[in-house]
Coordinates of C-alpha atoms in Angstrom, one line a residue:
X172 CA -10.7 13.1 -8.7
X173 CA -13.0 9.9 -9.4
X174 CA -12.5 6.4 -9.7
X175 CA -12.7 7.2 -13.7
X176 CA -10.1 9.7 -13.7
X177 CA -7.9 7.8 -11.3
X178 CA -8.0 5.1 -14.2
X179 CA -7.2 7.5 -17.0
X180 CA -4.3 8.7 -15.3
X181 CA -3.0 5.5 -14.3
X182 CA -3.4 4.4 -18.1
X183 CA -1.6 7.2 -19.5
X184 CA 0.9 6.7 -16.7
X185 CA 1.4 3.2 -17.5
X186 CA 1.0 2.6 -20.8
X187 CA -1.9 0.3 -19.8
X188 CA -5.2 0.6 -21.9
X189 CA -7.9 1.8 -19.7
X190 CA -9.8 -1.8 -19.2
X191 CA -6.2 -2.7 -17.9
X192 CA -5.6 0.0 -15.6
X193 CA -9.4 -0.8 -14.3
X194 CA -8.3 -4.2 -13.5
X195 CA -4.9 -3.5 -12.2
X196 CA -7.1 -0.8 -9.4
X197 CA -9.6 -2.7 -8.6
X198 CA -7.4 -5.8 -8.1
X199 CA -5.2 -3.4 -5.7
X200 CA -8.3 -2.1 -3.8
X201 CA -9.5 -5.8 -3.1
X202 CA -5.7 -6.7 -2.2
X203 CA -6.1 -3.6 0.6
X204 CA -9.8 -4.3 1.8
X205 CA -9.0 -8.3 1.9
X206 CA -5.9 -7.2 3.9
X207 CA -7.9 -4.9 6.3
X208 CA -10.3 -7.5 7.0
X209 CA -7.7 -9.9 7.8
X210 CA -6.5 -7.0 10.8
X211 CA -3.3 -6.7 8.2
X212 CA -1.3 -3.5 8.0
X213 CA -0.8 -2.3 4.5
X214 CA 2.9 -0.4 4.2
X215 CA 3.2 1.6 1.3
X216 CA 6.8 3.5 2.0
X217 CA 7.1 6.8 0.8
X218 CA 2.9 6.7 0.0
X219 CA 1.3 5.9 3.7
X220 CA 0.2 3.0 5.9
X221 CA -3.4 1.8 6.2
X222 CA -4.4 0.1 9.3
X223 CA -7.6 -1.1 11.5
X224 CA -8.3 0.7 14.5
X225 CA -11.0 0.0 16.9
X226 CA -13.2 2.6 18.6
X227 CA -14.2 1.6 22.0
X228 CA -18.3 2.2 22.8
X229 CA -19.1 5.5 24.2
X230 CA -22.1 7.0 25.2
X231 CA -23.5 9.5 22.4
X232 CA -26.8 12.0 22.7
X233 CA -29.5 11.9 20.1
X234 CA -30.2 15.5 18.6
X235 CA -34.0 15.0 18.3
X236 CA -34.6 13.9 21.7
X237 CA -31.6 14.6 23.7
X238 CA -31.7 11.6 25.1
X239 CA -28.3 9.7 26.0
X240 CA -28.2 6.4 23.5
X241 CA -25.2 3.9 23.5
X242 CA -22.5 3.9 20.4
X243 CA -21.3 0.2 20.0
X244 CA -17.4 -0.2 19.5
X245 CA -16.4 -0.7 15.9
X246 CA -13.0 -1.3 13.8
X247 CA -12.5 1.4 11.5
X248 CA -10.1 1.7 8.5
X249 CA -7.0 4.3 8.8
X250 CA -4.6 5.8 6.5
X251 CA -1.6 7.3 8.1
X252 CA 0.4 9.5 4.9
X253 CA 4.3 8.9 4.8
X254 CA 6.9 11.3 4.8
X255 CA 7.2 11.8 0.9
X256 CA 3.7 11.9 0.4
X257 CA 3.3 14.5 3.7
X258 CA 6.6 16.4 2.0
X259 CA 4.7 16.7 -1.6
X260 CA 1.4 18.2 -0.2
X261 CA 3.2 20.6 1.8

């Protein structure tokens, strides 16, 4: 599924128009990337948690050359599913 269909679904599943339902997502996925930036957790019971993890460095290999290269440490985004959503898939 693609942003577009994600939009028509949520529009028929709202009774939003579709120009609402665009606004209403991409106001929630600027709510949940503002919050990850800020190092927030993001709880959404019974859907799943997103969270920001960091990776320490490592030391990597470079396929061409086979030569060792350093990986720097980086924060990544997580989503951890919750129970129900873990249950329905299942």
């Amino acid at each position: 599924m693609n942003k577009t269909e994600l939009i028509e679904k949520i529009a028929a599943g709202s009774g939003l128009t579709k120009a609402d339902a665009k606004k209403a997502l991409d106001a929630t996925m600027v709510a949940i990337k503002d919050a990850l930036i800020a190092g927030d957790k993001i709880a959404l019971v019974g859907f799943g948690t997103f969270s920001v993890s960091e990776r320490p460095a490592r030391e990597g290999i470079n396929p061409l050359t086979k030569e060792k290269i350093q990986i720097a440490a980086k924060k990544v985004a997580k989503f951890k599913a919750g129970a129900e959503l873990a249950d329905a898939i299942n």
